[in-house]
Amino acid sequence: MLKRWSAAVLGSVLLVSTLSACGGENASDSSSPGAAKGDGKITMGFAQVGAESGWRTANTKSIQDAATAAGIDLKFSDAQQKQENQIKAIRSYIAQKVDVIAFSPVVESGWDTVLKEAKDAKIPVILTDRAVDSKDTTLYKTFLGSDFVVEGKKAGDWLVKEYQGKTDPVNIVELQGTTGSAPANDRKSGFADAIKAAPNMKIIASQTGDFTRAKGKEVMEAFLKANPKIDVLYAHNDDMALGAIEAIEAAGKKPGTDIKIISVDAVKDGMTALAAGKINHIVECSPLLGPQLMDLAKKVVKGETVEPRILTVETEFTPEQAKAALPDRKY
Ligand code: GYE
């Protein structure tokens, strides 16, 4: 590592002296963003999770549009929900000496080594959407995104209220997001905490559907086969709920009536199902992080200090509210 670093510094010194603005040190020099290209423009390397859901597609569009609007050169990669692909992408951004790296970590653990490499290369890192569990918080500048524990809690609180005064057992099945991801871990724990308030509520089955429609459908089919009495489905995102709705209908049951459904995100397709009464409640999670991310990138590249955690403002939707919001819903 040390050897490689000194070789890189030496290389950059040589290049700087011959080409004047093309070195490793210069690329991350706060006074000269874009120095590596010589155009003064900030270059951001963004390592996206994948394209697993409507939320993710909207998030990618928000980031790409905001980069264009902010005059930031964006290098974008899609990791197809695989941590090793994200690590490769981040390493390539480090090698390309971008000014700032942003990424949405697919899972929470296992980032220390690559984050340390970015820090050693003096490239600031911004976490967007999903968090990491690294103990060393100096490995990144800030986190921009939602509080997933609060989202899970909102879902559970709604359910407890919905069944208020009733003491019959309520059998819940849960479709978890990607195993090991911050939203899956936190939405699960927030929900579990909230339903403790109603001792008749029980999670009878809980499995990952990887945040996708196809997996949501497949796992719901298995839940339906194994459990004769399911009262409620809690899905960690709309896409899995939409897949599950197909499975429920194929089993001859009515989603939203025979089985109540709560999900998280509030993307257009989810809101449409909510307005149609097939989903009963949605907790919003905003994917529109692009503009804030670009502002933060400009600040950290300048060397300004930013808040360590910036939370997104979000609401919840009933079927009526979904109907009202749908005509203006952009994603
Ligand atoms: O809820 C889900 C997506 O990390 C908040 O990832 C995001 C989640 C979102 O696949 O739909």
GROMACS .gro file of N, CA, C and O and ligand atoms in nm, residues 52-53 55-56 129-130 148 183 187 211 237 265 285, ligand 1:
model
   63
   52GLU      N    1  -3.296  -0.199  -0.918
   52GLU     CA    2  -3.386  -0.303  -0.865
   52GLU      C    3  -3.530  -0.258  -0.847
   52GLU      O    4  -3.618  -0.344  -0.838
   53SER      N    5  -3.555  -0.129  -0.843
   53SER     CA    6  -3.691  -0.083  -0.807
   53SER      C    7  -3.724   0.050  -0.873
   53SER      O    8  -3.636   0.119  -0.925
   55TRP      N    9  -3.804   0.307  -0.711
   55TRP     CA   10  -3.733   0.405  -0.628
   55TRP      C   11  -3.595   0.430  -0.685
   55TRP      O   12  -3.552   0.544  -0.702
   56ARG      N   13  -3.525   0.320  -0.718
   56ARG     CA   14  -3.386   0.333  -0.764
   56ARG      C   15  -3.380   0.405  -0.897
   56ARG      O   16  -3.292   0.488  -0.920
  129ASP      N   17  -2.835   0.786   0.055
  129ASP     CA   18  -2.944   0.690   0.068
  129ASP      C   19  -2.918   0.583   0.174
  129ASP      O   20  -2.991   0.573   0.270
  130ARG      N   21  -2.813   0.500   0.159
  130ARG     CA   22  -2.789   0.393   0.256
  130ARG      C   23  -2.661   0.418   0.336
  130ARG      O   24  -2.563   0.469   0.281
  148PHE      N   25  -3.445   0.515   0.816
  148PHE     CA   26  -3.523   0.394   0.785
  148PHE      C   27  -3.587   0.333   0.909
  148PHE      O   28  -3.688   0.263   0.898
  183PRO      N   29  -3.167  -0.020   0.473
  183PRO     CA   30  -3.314  -0.011   0.479
  183PRO      C   31  -3.381  -0.141   0.523
  183PRO      O   32  -3.485  -0.136   0.590
  187ARG      N   33  -3.578  -0.093   0.863
  187ARG     CA   34  -3.724  -0.100   0.848
  187ARG      C   35  -3.778  -0.219   0.925
  187ARG      O   36  -3.890  -0.217   0.975
  211PHE      N   37  -3.586  -0.645  -0.265
  211PHE     CA   38  -3.638  -0.516  -0.313
  211PHE      C   39  -3.692  -0.523  -0.456
  211PHE      O   40  -3.715  -0.420  -0.519
  237ASN      N   41  -4.058  -0.242   0.048
  237ASN     CA   42  -4.073  -0.141  -0.058
  237ASN      C   43  -4.195  -0.172  -0.146
  237ASN      O   44  -4.253  -0.281  -0.139
  265ASP      N   45  -4.195   0.363   0.029
  265ASP     CA   46  -4.140   0.430  -0.091
  265ASP      C   47  -4.236   0.537  -0.145
  265ASP      O   48  -4.198   0.651  -0.155
  285CYS      N   49  -4.058   0.736   0.115
  285CYS     CA   50  -3.912   0.746   0.122
  285CYS      C   51  -3.870   0.817  -0.006
  285CYS      O   52  -3.891   0.766  -0.115
  332GYE     O1   53  -3.670   0.181  -0.050
  332GYE     C1   54  -3.600   0.046  -0.233
  332GYE     C2   55  -3.472   0.045  -0.306
  332GYE     O2   56  -3.229   0.224  -0.031
  332GYE     C3   57  -3.415   0.355   0.027
  332GYE     O3   58  -3.376   0.072  -0.207
  332GYE     C4   59  -3.354   0.265  -0.070
  332GYE     C5   60  -3.436   0.142  -0.103
  332GYE     C6   61  -3.577   0.168  -0.150
  332GYE     O4   62  -3.450  -0.062  -0.382
  332GYE     O5   63  -3.709   0.051  -0.319
   0.00000   0.00000   0.00000
